[in-house]
Amino acid sequence: MQPAPAPQKVVRAAALALAVLVVTGCAAQSGQTGKADDGKPSWVPNLSSVSSGVSSIMPAEKGEKATVISELKTGRYEASSLAIGEEKDLAQRRAAGVGFARAASLVQYLTALRTQVLAASGVTDVPGRVTVLANPAFAAYSTPDGNIYLAMGWLRNLENADEMAAIVAHELSHVLLTHHTADLWGDLQHKGQALQEIAIRAKADQSKSKTVSKADAKTIKDAQFVADISDKLLLPGWSRRQEREADLLGVDLMIRANYSPAAMVSMLEKLKAWEDQNKESDEAFLEQLKQTAQADAGQAVNMLYKKAVSTVSVNHPKTEDRINDVAQYLDRHYGDKKLPDMHPAAWKDIVTRPDVAEMVKNYDSAFQAKKLLDANKLLESFAEAKVAASGSTATDAYPNWILARAATSLHRQGDATAALQRALSSAEPIPQIYEDTIAGYEHANNIQTALTWTDKASSVFGGAPRWRPVKIRLLRKAGKTAEADAQTLDCSVNAQDWRRLCQEANQTPAPGQKATPATATPKPTTPTPAPATPAARQPVPRPVLPTTPPRTP
């Protein structure tokens, strides 16, 4: 088996990539150094040539001469160095969305399916489980701890057990191929960049200078340049290859587990159809760009640059390319073999079971209630939320959170308080409940209680970085500036994705300091939907605050 790039190999490849950049003229040219008037680096025009240069240093693709599974190392699984523990991973992933959706029959089925597919690999002692996200989209991913997460959007749209097996086999393949290990390079690189910036800022503070020197500023810019190359070109290139490898190994696993590999194609076709239906996001971007250009042409150019970079840096290959790759792989390696048939009856039996069907129906009501609430249709939202928070989902956090918000907007404080308490006591907590509670206490200027709830949230969600900026802001408001500085430093090094928000939070005025618009007390996140006309604007509802502490799962 050819393992995913080890950190040493990634470093060497990064060096080669930078050499390619110089050869292709992608680095800043003489006379252009330091010029970024519109926020666009001087190397942007040659992104396509860099992509081709980076492609040339990638390892050879798997699946051409032999099946991917034939190169898979069997035996006891070696855990990823990025694994944090199965339960902690689950806790942190709860903080990234709106919780998990559970039905006993579905949990049992997905567990058995994962076991069956995994047994076909010849790899043993692989940690993890399959968890359904309370999310109506078509999404799925795996983590270094072996956990697989798939969104509820799939449940209503799959036609057979084989398509579900295709999703599980694909995500399990990422784990078996140790693809997550490649993430270590990006993590180390950003951590090094953060430490470098911290050292330079400390140097400026010691010299009592309000700005860093030109040389130090160039050092920061160069470090950012290298990080951008990895983020936008090098690492996504590996990620696209990893997606292809996971598709192909997934096909091998499905065949060995007696599932039809044609379902990998039909599953990807459903994904493409969903992507096509959601292209309005691009249309919304173009409309935003048009409006921005009318007010500020320079900002519009910057928006276009960011959009272009995000397009270049996409981590997944085009879905139609994935479909073609799978079809060619099947023809190349399995064209003369009899393959398993589809299993539509098995999947229908699962999704029609009472507990699964009711769970899906009630969450559909919860998603609809959220849309109605956002559209300021308060009575309709409240009615849908009441349906969502009933039956088998009567104590689920997300339906009750929506119900609490709708009730608060209608000034039904009794209903709101009861729903909030059910949400806080749920075995599957969601971060929005804690955010609303913290914001409510902060709005009431009860900073110490808000801090207590921030610590509770951090504990419940496995130390997820989501709460770091919140705690830093509250520490500043409590006058604990030294502790806020320490938290900001730790955030900058160990939670790079949250670094900017942590630094902004650390600008919050401490007691006695003059507030600025950028750091003024945020409004609570208790629902305050904007009406269609100013005349219809309603007063901000008073936040509903819990009377008992949350249940820790």
Coordinates of C-alpha atoms in Angstrom, one line a residue:
M1 CA 0.0 0.0 0.0
Q2 CA 1.2 3.5 -0.7
P3 CA 0.4 5.5 2.4
A4 CA -0.9 9.0 2.5
P5 CA 2.0 11.6 2.4
A6 CA 3.9 11.6 5.7
P7 CA 4.9 15.0 7.1
Q8 CA 8.4 14.6 5.9
K9 CA 7.2 13.9 2.4
V10 CA 4.8 16.8 2.5
V11 CA 7.6 19.1 3.5
R12 CA 9.8 18.0 0.6
A13 CA 6.8 18.3 -1.8
A14 CA 6.1 21.8 -0.4
A15 CA 9.7 22.8 -1.2
L16 CA 9.4 21.4 -4.7
A17 CA 6.1 23.3 -5.1
L18 CA 7.8 26.6 -4.1
A19 CA 10.5 25.9 -6.6
V20 CA 7.9 25.4 -9.3
L21 CA 6.4 28.7 -8.2
V22 CA 9.7 30.5 -8.9
V23 CA 10.2 28.8 -12.2
T24 CA 6.6 29.6 -13.4
G25 CA 6.9 33.2 -12.3
C26 CA 4.4 32.9 -9.6
A27 CA 6.4 34.5 -6.9
A28 CA 6.4 38.3 -6.6
Q29 CA 8.5 39.8 -9.4
S30 CA 11.0 42.6 -9.0
G31 CA 9.3 45.9 -8.5
Q32 CA 6.1 44.2 -7.3
T33 CA 7.2 43.3 -3.8
G34 CA 4.9 44.6 -1.1
K35 CA 2.3 45.9 -3.6
A36 CA -1.2 44.8 -2.6
D37 CA -3.2 47.9 -2.9
D38 CA -6.4 46.0 -3.7
G39 CA -5.6 43.2 -1.3
K40 CA -4.6 40.9 -4.2
P41 CA -1.2 39.2 -4.0
S42 CA 1.0 39.8 -7.1
W43 CA 1.2 36.0 -7.7
V44 CA -2.6 35.6 -8.5
P45 CA -2.4 35.8 -12.4
N46 CA -0.4 32.6 -12.7
L47 CA -2.5 30.3 -10.4
S48 CA -3.2 27.9 -13.3
S49 CA 0.4 27.4 -14.1
V50 CA 1.2 26.7 -10.5
S51 CA -1.6 24.1 -10.4
S52 CA 0.0 22.2 -13.2
G53 CA 3.4 22.5 -11.6
V54 CA 2.1 21.1 -8.3
S55 CA 0.4 18.3 -10.1
S56 CA 3.7 17.1 -11.5
I57 CA 5.1 16.4 -8.0
M58 CA 2.1 14.4 -6.7
P59 CA 2.6 10.7 -6.0
A60 CA 1.3 8.2 -8.7
E61 CA -2.4 7.7 -8.6
K62 CA -3.8 4.4 -7.3
G63 CA -6.2 2.1 -9.2
E64 CA -4.6 2.2 -12.6
K65 CA -2.7 -1.1 -12.8
A66 CA -4.3 -2.9 -9.8
T67 CA -7.3 -2.5 -7.5
V68 CA -6.8 -0.2 -4.6
I69 CA -7.7 -2.9 -2.1
S70 CA -4.9 -5.1 -3.4
E71 CA -2.4 -2.5 -2.0
L72 CA -4.2 -2.0 1.3
K73 CA -2.3 -3.0 4.4
T74 CA -4.3 -5.5 6.3
G75 CA -4.1 -6.5 10.0
R76 CA -4.5 -4.3 13.1
Y77 CA -5.4 -0.7 12.4
E78 CA -2.8 1.9 13.4
A79 CA -4.6 5.0 14.8
S80 CA -3.9 8.4 13.3
S81 CA -1.6 10.7 15.2
L82 CA -4.4 13.3 14.9
A83 CA -6.9 11.2 16.8
I84 CA -8.3 12.8 19.9
G85 CA -10.5 10.0 21.1
E86 CA -13.8 8.7 19.7
E87 CA -16.0 10.4 22.4
K88 CA -14.2 13.7 22.4
D89 CA -14.4 13.8 18.6
L90 CA -18.2 13.3 18.8
A91 CA -18.4 16.1 21.4
Q92 CA -16.5 18.5 19.3
R93 CA -18.5 17.6 16.1
R94 CA -21.7 18.4 18.0
A95 CA -20.3 22.0 18.4
A96 CA -19.9 22.3 14.6
G97 CA -23.6 22.0 13.7
V98 CA -27.0 21.6 15.2
G99 CA -26.5 18.2 16.8
F100 CA -27.1 14.6 15.9
A101 CA -30.4 12.8 15.0
R102 CA -31.0 9.4 16.5
A103 CA -33.4 6.5 16.0
A104 CA -32.6 3.2 17.5
S105 CA -33.4 1.1 14.4
L106 CA -31.2 3.4 12.2
V107 CA -28.3 3.3 14.7
Q108 CA -28.5 -0.5 14.8
Y109 CA -28.6 -0.7 11.0
L110 CA -25.7 1.7 10.3
T111 CA -23.6 -0.1 12.9
A112 CA -24.1 -3.4 11.3
L113 CA -23.5 -1.9 7.8
R114 CA -20.2 -0.4 8.9
T115 CA -19.1 -3.7 10.5
Q116 CA -20.0 -5.6 7.3
V117 CA -18.0 -3.2 5.0
L118 CA -15.1 -3.0 7.4
A119 CA -14.8 -6.8 7.5
A120 CA -14.3 -6.8 3.8
S121 CA -11.2 -4.8 4.1
G122 CA -9.1 -7.2 6.2
V123 CA -8.3 -4.4 8.6
T124 CA -9.2 -5.0 12.3
D125 CA -9.7 -2.9 15.4
V126 CA -10.8 0.2 13.5
P127 CA -12.4 2.7 16.0
G128 CA -15.4 4.8 15.3
R129 CA -19.2 4.7 14.5
V130 CA -21.7 6.1 12.1
T131 CA -23.6 9.2 13.3
V132 CA -26.5 11.1 11.5
L133 CA -26.2 14.9 11.5
A134 CA -29.3 17.0 12.0
N135 CA -28.7 18.6 8.7
P136 CA -31.0 18.5 5.6
A137 CA -28.1 18.8 3.2
F138 CA -26.2 16.0 1.3
A139 CA -23.0 15.9 3.3
A140 CA -20.8 13.2 4.7
Y141 CA -17.3 13.1 6.2
S142 CA -15.0 11.1 8.4
T143 CA -12.5 12.1 11.1
P144 CA -9.1 10.8 12.3
D145 CA -10.9 8.9 15.1
G146 CA -12.7 6.7 12.6
N147 CA -16.1 8.4 13.1
I148 CA -18.3 8.8 10.1
Y149 CA -20.9 11.6 9.9
L150 CA -23.6 11.8 7.3
A151 CA -26.4 14.3 7.0
M152 CA -30.1 13.6 7.0
G153 CA -30.6 14.8 3.5
W154 CA -29.4 11.3 2.3
L155 CA -32.1 9.4 4.2
R156 CA -35.0 10.7 2.1
N157 CA -33.2 10.4 -1.2
L158 CA -31.4 7.0 -1.2
E159 CA -33.2 4.2 -3.1
N160 CA -31.4 1.1 -1.8
A161 CA -29.1 -0.2 0.9
D162 CA -26.3 -0.2 -1.7
E163 CA -26.2 3.6 -1.9
M164 CA -25.9 3.9 1.8
A165 CA -23.2 1.3 1.7
A166 CA -21.4 3.5 -0.9
I167 CA -21.4 6.5 1.4
V168 CA -20.1 4.4 4.4
A169 CA -17.5 2.6 2.2
H170 CA -16.2 5.9 0.8
E171 CA -15.8 7.5 4.2
L172 CA -14.4 4.4 5.8
S173 CA -11.9 4.3 2.9
H174 CA -10.5 7.7 4.0
V175 CA -9.9 6.1 7.5
L176 CA -8.3 2.9 6.1
L177 CA -6.0 4.8 3.8
T178 CA -4.9 7.1 6.6
H179 CA -5.8 10.2 4.6
H180 CA -6.3 12.3 7.7
T181 CA -2.5 12.0 8.5
A182 CA -1.9 14.4 5.6
D183 CA -3.7 17.1 7.6
L184 CA -0.8 17.2 10.0
W185 CA 1.3 19.2 7.6
G186 CA -1.2 22.0 7.3
D187 CA -1.7 22.1 11.1
L188 CA 2.0 22.3 11.8
Q189 CA 2.5 25.0 9.2
H190 CA -0.2 27.2 10.5
K191 CA 1.0 26.7 14.1
G192 CA 4.5 27.8 13.0
Q193 CA 3.2 30.8 11.2
A194 CA 1.2 31.8 14.3
L195 CA 4.2 31.5 16.6
Q196 CA 6.3 33.6 14.2
E197 CA 3.7 36.4 14.1
I198 CA 3.4 36.3 17.9
A199 CA 7.2 36.7 18.3
I200 CA 7.2 39.6 15.9
R201 CA 4.3 41.3 17.6
A202 CA 6.0 40.8 21.0
K203 CA 9.2 42.3 19.6
A204 CA 7.2 45.4 18.5
D205 CA 5.6 45.7 21.9
Q206 CA 9.0 45.5 23.7
S207 CA 10.3 48.4 21.5
K208 CA 7.0 50.3 22.2
S209 CA 6.4 50.6 18.5
K210 CA 2.8 50.7 17.3
T211 CA 3.8 49.0 14.0
V212 CA 6.2 46.2 13.0
S213 CA 9.4 46.9 11.0
K214 CA 9.3 46.6 7.2
A215 CA 11.6 43.5 7.4
D216 CA 9.3 41.9 10.0
A217 CA 6.2 42.8 8.0
K218 CA 7.8 41.1 4.9
T219 CA 8.5 38.0 7.0
I220 CA 4.9 37.8 8.0
K221 CA 3.8 38.3 4.4
D222 CA 6.2 35.6 3.1
A223 CA 5.0 33.2 5.8
Q224 CA 1.4 33.9 4.7
F225 CA 2.4 33.4 1.1
V226 CA 3.8 29.9 1.8
A227 CA 0.7 29.0 3.8
D228 CA -1.6 30.2 1.0
I229 CA 0.4 28.0 -1.5
S230 CA -0.2 24.9 0.7
D231 CA -3.8 25.8 1.5
K232 CA -4.9 26.8 -2.0
L233 CA -2.9 24.5 -4.2
L234 CA -0.7 21.8 -2.7
L235 CA -2.9 20.3 0.0
P236 CA -6.1 20.5 -2.0
G237 CA -4.3 18.6 -4.8
W238 CA -3.7 15.8 -2.3
S239 CA -7.3 16.0 -1.1
R240 CA -8.7 15.6 -4.6
R241 CA -6.6 12.5 -5.1
Q242 CA -7.7 11.2 -1.7
E243 CA -11.4 11.6 -2.8
R244 CA -10.7 9.6 -5.9
E245 CA -8.9 6.9 -3.9
A246 CA -11.7 6.7 -1.4
D247 CA -14.2 6.2 -4.2
L248 CA -12.2 3.4 -5.8
L249 CA -11.4 1.6 -2.6
G250 CA -15.1 2.0 -1.7
V251 CA -16.0 0.2 -4.8
D252 CA -13.7 -2.7 -3.9
L253 CA -15.2 -2.9 -0.4
M254 CA -18.7 -2.9 -1.7
I255 CA -18.1 -5.8 -4.0
R256 CA -16.4 -7.8 -1.3
A257 CA -19.3 -7.0 1.1
N258 CA -21.8 -8.2 -1.5
Y259 CA -23.2 -4.7 -2.4
S260 CA -23.6 -3.5 -5.9
P261 CA -20.8 -1.1 -6.9
A262 CA -23.1 0.5 -9.4
A263 CA -24.6 2.3 -6.3
M264 CA -21.4 4.3 -6.0
V265 CA -22.3 5.8 -9.4
S266 CA -26.0 6.4 -8.5
M267 CA -25.1 7.9 -5.1
L268 CA -22.7 10.3 -6.8
E269 CA -25.4 11.1 -9.4
K270 CA -27.7 12.1 -6.6
L271 CA -25.0 14.2 -5.1
K272 CA -24.5 16.0 -8.4
A273 CA -28.2 16.6 -8.8
W274 CA -28.3 18.2 -5.3
E275 CA -25.3 20.4 -6.2
D276 CA -27.0 21.5 -9.4
Q277 CA -30.1 22.5 -7.4
N278 CA -28.0 24.6 -5.1
K279 CA -26.2 26.7 -7.7
E280 CA -28.2 29.7 -6.6
S281 CA -25.5 30.3 -4.1
D282 CA -23.3 31.4 -7.0
E283 CA -26.1 33.6 -8.3
A284 CA -26.5 35.2 -4.9
F285 CA -22.7 35.9 -4.9
L286 CA -22.9 37.6 -8.3
E287 CA -25.8 39.7 -7.1
Q288 CA -23.8 40.7 -4.0
L289 CA -20.8 41.5 -6.2
K290 CA -23.0 43.7 -8.4
Q291 CA -24.3 45.6 -5.4
T292 CA -20.9 46.0 -3.9
A293 CA -19.4 47.2 -7.1
Q294 CA -21.9 50.0 -7.2
A295 CA -20.8 51.2 -3.8
D296 CA -17.1 50.3 -3.8
A297 CA -15.3 49.0 -7.0
G298 CA -12.1 48.2 -5.1
Q299 CA -14.0 46.0 -2.6
A300 CA -15.7 44.2 -5.5
V301 CA -12.4 43.4 -7.0
N302 CA -11.3 41.9 -3.7
M303 CA -14.4 39.8 -3.5
L304 CA -13.7 38.5 -7.0
Y305 CA -10.2 37.6 -6.0
K306 CA -11.4 35.7 -2.9
K307 CA -14.0 33.9 -5.0
A308 CA -11.3 32.9 -7.5
V309 CA -9.0 31.6 -4.8
S310 CA -11.8 29.6 -3.2
T311 CA -12.6 28.1 -6.6
V312 CA -9.0 27.1 -7.2
S313 CA -8.7 25.6 -3.7
V314 CA -11.7 23.3 -3.8
N315 CA -10.8 20.1 -2.0
H316 CA -13.0 17.8 -4.0
P317 CA -12.8 16.9 -7.7
K318 CA -15.9 17.7 -9.8
T319 CA -18.6 15.1 -9.1
E320 CA -19.0 14.3 -12.8
D321 CA -15.2 13.5 -12.9
R322 CA -15.7 11.2 -9.9
I323 CA -18.5 9.4 -11.7
N324 CA -16.4 8.9 -14.8
D325 CA -13.5 7.6 -12.7
V326 CA -15.6 5.0 -10.9
A327 CA -17.2 3.8 -14.2
Q328 CA -13.7 3.5 -15.8
Y329 CA -12.4 1.7 -12.7
L330 CA -15.3 -0.8 -12.8
D331 CA -14.7 -1.5 -16.5
R332 CA -11.0 -1.8 -16.0
H333 CA -10.9 -4.2 -13.1
Y334 CA -14.4 -5.8 -12.9
G335 CA -15.7 -5.7 -16.5
D336 CA -15.6 -9.5 -16.9
K337 CA -16.9 -10.4 -13.4
K338 CA -20.4 -11.0 -12.1
L339 CA -21.3 -8.2 -9.7
P340 CA -23.8 -8.2 -6.8
D341 CA -27.4 -6.9 -7.4
M342 CA -29.0 -3.9 -5.7
H343 CA -30.9 -4.3 -2.4
P344 CA -33.8 -1.9 -2.5
A345 CA -36.1 -3.9 -0.1
A346 CA -33.5 -3.8 2.8
W347 CA -33.3 0.0 2.7
K348 CA -37.1 0.5 2.4
D349 CA -37.5 -1.7 5.5
I350 CA -35.3 0.6 7.5
V351 CA -36.7 4.0 6.4
T352 CA -40.3 2.9 6.9
R353 CA -39.8 1.7 10.5
P354 CA -41.9 3.9 12.8
D355 CA -39.1 5.4 14.9
V356 CA -37.0 6.2 11.8
A357 CA -39.9 7.6 9.8
E358 CA -41.1 9.8 12.7
M359 CA -37.6 11.1 13.4
V360 CA -37.2 12.1 9.7
K361 CA -40.6 13.7 9.6
N362 CA -40.2 15.7 12.8
Y363 CA -36.8 17.0 11.8
D364 CA -38.2 18.1 8.5
S365 CA -40.8 20.1 10.5
A366 CA -37.9 21.6 12.6
F367 CA -36.0 22.6 9.4
Q368 CA -39.2 24.1 8.0
A369 CA -39.9 25.9 11.3
K370 CA -36.5 27.5 11.1
K371 CA -37.1 28.8 7.6
L372 CA -40.5 30.2 8.6
L373 CA -38.9 31.9 11.6
D374 CA -36.2 33.4 9.4
A375 CA -39.0 34.7 7.1
N376 CA -40.8 36.3 10.1
K377 CA -43.8 33.9 9.8
L378 CA -44.0 33.5 13.6
L379 CA -47.3 31.7 14.0
E380 CA -46.5 29.2 11.3
S381 CA -43.1 28.6 12.7
F382 CA -44.5 28.0 16.2
A383 CA -47.0 25.5 14.8
E384 CA -44.3 23.5 12.9
A385 CA -41.9 23.6 15.9
K386 CA -44.6 22.1 18.1
V387 CA -44.9 19.2 15.7
A388 CA -41.1 18.9 15.6
A389 CA -40.8 18.7 19.4
S390 CA -43.3 15.8 19.8
G391 CA -43.3 12.1 19.8
S392 CA -39.9 10.4 19.6
T393 CA -38.2 13.8 19.2
A394 CA -40.0 15.5 22.1
T395 CA -36.8 15.9 24.1
D396 CA -34.4 16.5 21.2
A397 CA -32.4 19.6 21.5
Y398 CA -32.8 21.1 18.0
P399 CA -36.6 20.9 17.7
N400 CA -36.9 22.4 21.2
W401 CA -34.4 25.1 20.4
I402 CA -36.5 26.2 17.4
L403 CA -39.7 26.0 19.5
A404 CA -38.1 28.1 22.2
R405 CA -37.1 30.8 19.7
A406 CA -40.5 30.8 18.0
A407 CA -42.3 31.0 21.4
T408 CA -40.0 33.8 22.5
S409 CA -40.7 35.8 19.3
L410 CA -44.4 35.5 20.1
H411 CA -43.8 36.4 23.8
R412 CA -45.0 33.0 25.0
Q413 CA -42.5 32.9 27.8
G414 CA -43.9 29.8 29.5
D415 CA -43.6 27.7 26.3
A416 CA -40.2 29.2 25.6
T417 CA -38.8 28.3 29.1
A418 CA -40.2 24.8 29.0
A419 CA -38.7 24.2 25.5
L420 CA -35.4 25.6 26.6
Q421 CA -35.2 23.4 29.6
R422 CA -35.9 20.3 27.5
A423 CA -33.2 21.3 25.1
L424 CA -30.7 21.8 27.8
S425 CA -31.5 18.5 29.3
S426 CA -31.2 16.6 26.0
A427 CA -28.8 13.7 25.8
E428 CA -27.7 15.2 22.4
P429 CA -26.9 18.9 23.2
I430 CA -26.5 21.6 20.5
P431 CA -24.3 24.7 20.8
Q432 CA -27.0 27.2 19.9
I433 CA -28.7 26.7 23.2
Y434 CA -25.6 27.7 25.0
E435 CA -24.9 30.6 22.8
D436 CA -28.4 32.0 23.4
T437 CA -28.0 31.5 27.2
I438 CA -24.6 33.1 27.3
A439 CA -25.8 36.0 25.2
G440 CA -28.8 36.5 27.4
Y441 CA -26.7 36.7 30.6
E442 CA -24.2 39.0 28.8
H443 CA -27.0 41.3 27.6
A444 CA -28.3 41.4 31.2
N445 CA -24.7 42.4 32.2
N446 CA -24.4 39.3 34.4
I447 CA -20.9 38.6 33.0
Q448 CA -19.8 36.1 35.7
T449 CA -22.7 33.8 35.1
A450 CA -22.1 34.1 31.3
L451 CA -18.5 33.0 31.9
T452 CA -19.7 30.1 33.9
W453 CA -22.0 29.0 31.1
T454 CA -19.1 29.4 28.6
D455 CA -17.0 27.0 30.6
K456 CA -19.9 24.6 30.8
A457 CA -20.3 24.8 27.0
S458 CA -16.6 24.1 26.5
S459 CA -16.8 21.1 28.7
V460 CA -19.9 19.7 27.1
F461 CA -18.5 20.1 23.6
G462 CA -15.1 18.5 24.3
G463 CA -13.1 21.8 24.4
A464 CA -14.2 22.8 20.9
P465 CA -12.6 26.1 19.9
R466 CA -16.0 27.7 19.2
W467 CA -16.2 29.1 22.7
R468 CA -12.7 30.6 22.8
P469 CA -13.6 34.1 21.3
V470 CA -16.7 34.2 23.6
K471 CA -14.7 33.5 26.7
I472 CA -12.0 36.1 25.7
R473 CA -14.6 38.8 25.2
L474 CA -16.3 38.0 28.6
L475 CA -12.9 38.0 30.4
R476 CA -12.2 41.4 29.0
K477 CA -15.6 42.7 30.2
A478 CA -14.9 41.2 33.6
G479 CA -11.6 43.1 33.8
K480 CA -9.5 39.9 33.6
T481 CA -7.3 41.2 30.8
A482 CA -4.2 39.2 31.7
E483 CA -6.3 36.0 31.5
A484 CA -7.8 37.2 28.2
D485 CA -4.3 37.8 26.8
A486 CA -3.2 34.3 27.8
Q487 CA -6.4 32.8 26.2
T488 CA -5.7 34.8 23.0
L489 CA -2.2 33.5 22.8
D490 CA -3.3 29.9 23.2
C491 CA -6.0 30.4 20.6
S492 CA -3.6 31.8 18.1
V493 CA -1.3 28.8 18.4
N494 CA -3.7 25.9 18.9
A495 CA -6.8 27.0 17.1
Q496 CA -5.6 28.8 14.0
D497 CA -9.0 28.9 12.3
W498 CA -10.3 30.9 15.2
R499 CA -7.3 33.1 15.6
R500 CA -8.7 36.3 14.0
L501 CA -12.0 36.0 16.1
C502 CA -9.9 35.5 19.2
Q503 CA -7.8 38.5 18.5
E504 CA -10.8 40.7 17.7
A505 CA -12.5 39.5 21.0
N506 CA -9.4 40.6 22.9
Q507 CA -10.0 44.2 21.7
T508 CA -13.2 44.3 23.7
P509 CA -13.0 47.3 26.1
A510 CA -12.3 46.4 29.7
P511 CA -14.2 48.2 32.5
G512 CA -13.3 51.9 32.3
Q513 CA -12.3 51.8 28.7
K514 CA -14.2 53.6 26.0
A515 CA -16.2 51.3 23.8
T516 CA -16.0 51.3 20.0
P517 CA -18.7 50.2 17.5
A518 CA -16.6 47.2 16.5
T519 CA -16.4 45.9 20.1
A520 CA -19.7 47.0 21.6
T521 CA -21.8 44.5 23.5
P522 CA -23.4 42.1 21.0
K523 CA -27.1 41.7 20.9
P524 CA -28.4 38.4 22.3
T525 CA -29.1 35.7 19.7
T526 CA -32.6 35.3 20.9
P527 CA -34.8 35.5 17.8
T528 CA -35.3 39.0 16.5
P529 CA -36.5 38.4 12.9
A530 CA -36.6 41.5 10.8
P531 CA -40.0 42.4 9.3
A532 CA -40.6 43.3 5.7
T533 CA -41.2 47.0 6.5
P534 CA -39.9 49.3 9.2
A535 CA -43.5 49.9 10.4
A536 CA -43.9 46.3 11.2
R537 CA -40.7 46.1 13.3
Q538 CA -41.3 44.4 16.7
P539 CA -39.5 45.1 20.0
V540 CA -36.7 42.8 20.9
P541 CA -38.0 39.9 23.0
R542 CA -36.5 39.5 26.4
P543 CA -34.1 36.6 26.4
V544 CA -35.3 33.4 28.2
L545 CA -32.7 32.3 30.7
P546 CA -32.5 28.8 32.2
T547 CA -33.3 28.1 35.8
T548 CA -31.3 24.8 36.0
P549 CA -27.9 23.9 34.8
P550 CA -27.5 21.8 31.6
R551 CA -27.1 18.0 31.5
T552 CA -23.6 16.9 30.6
P553 CA -23.7 13.9 28.3

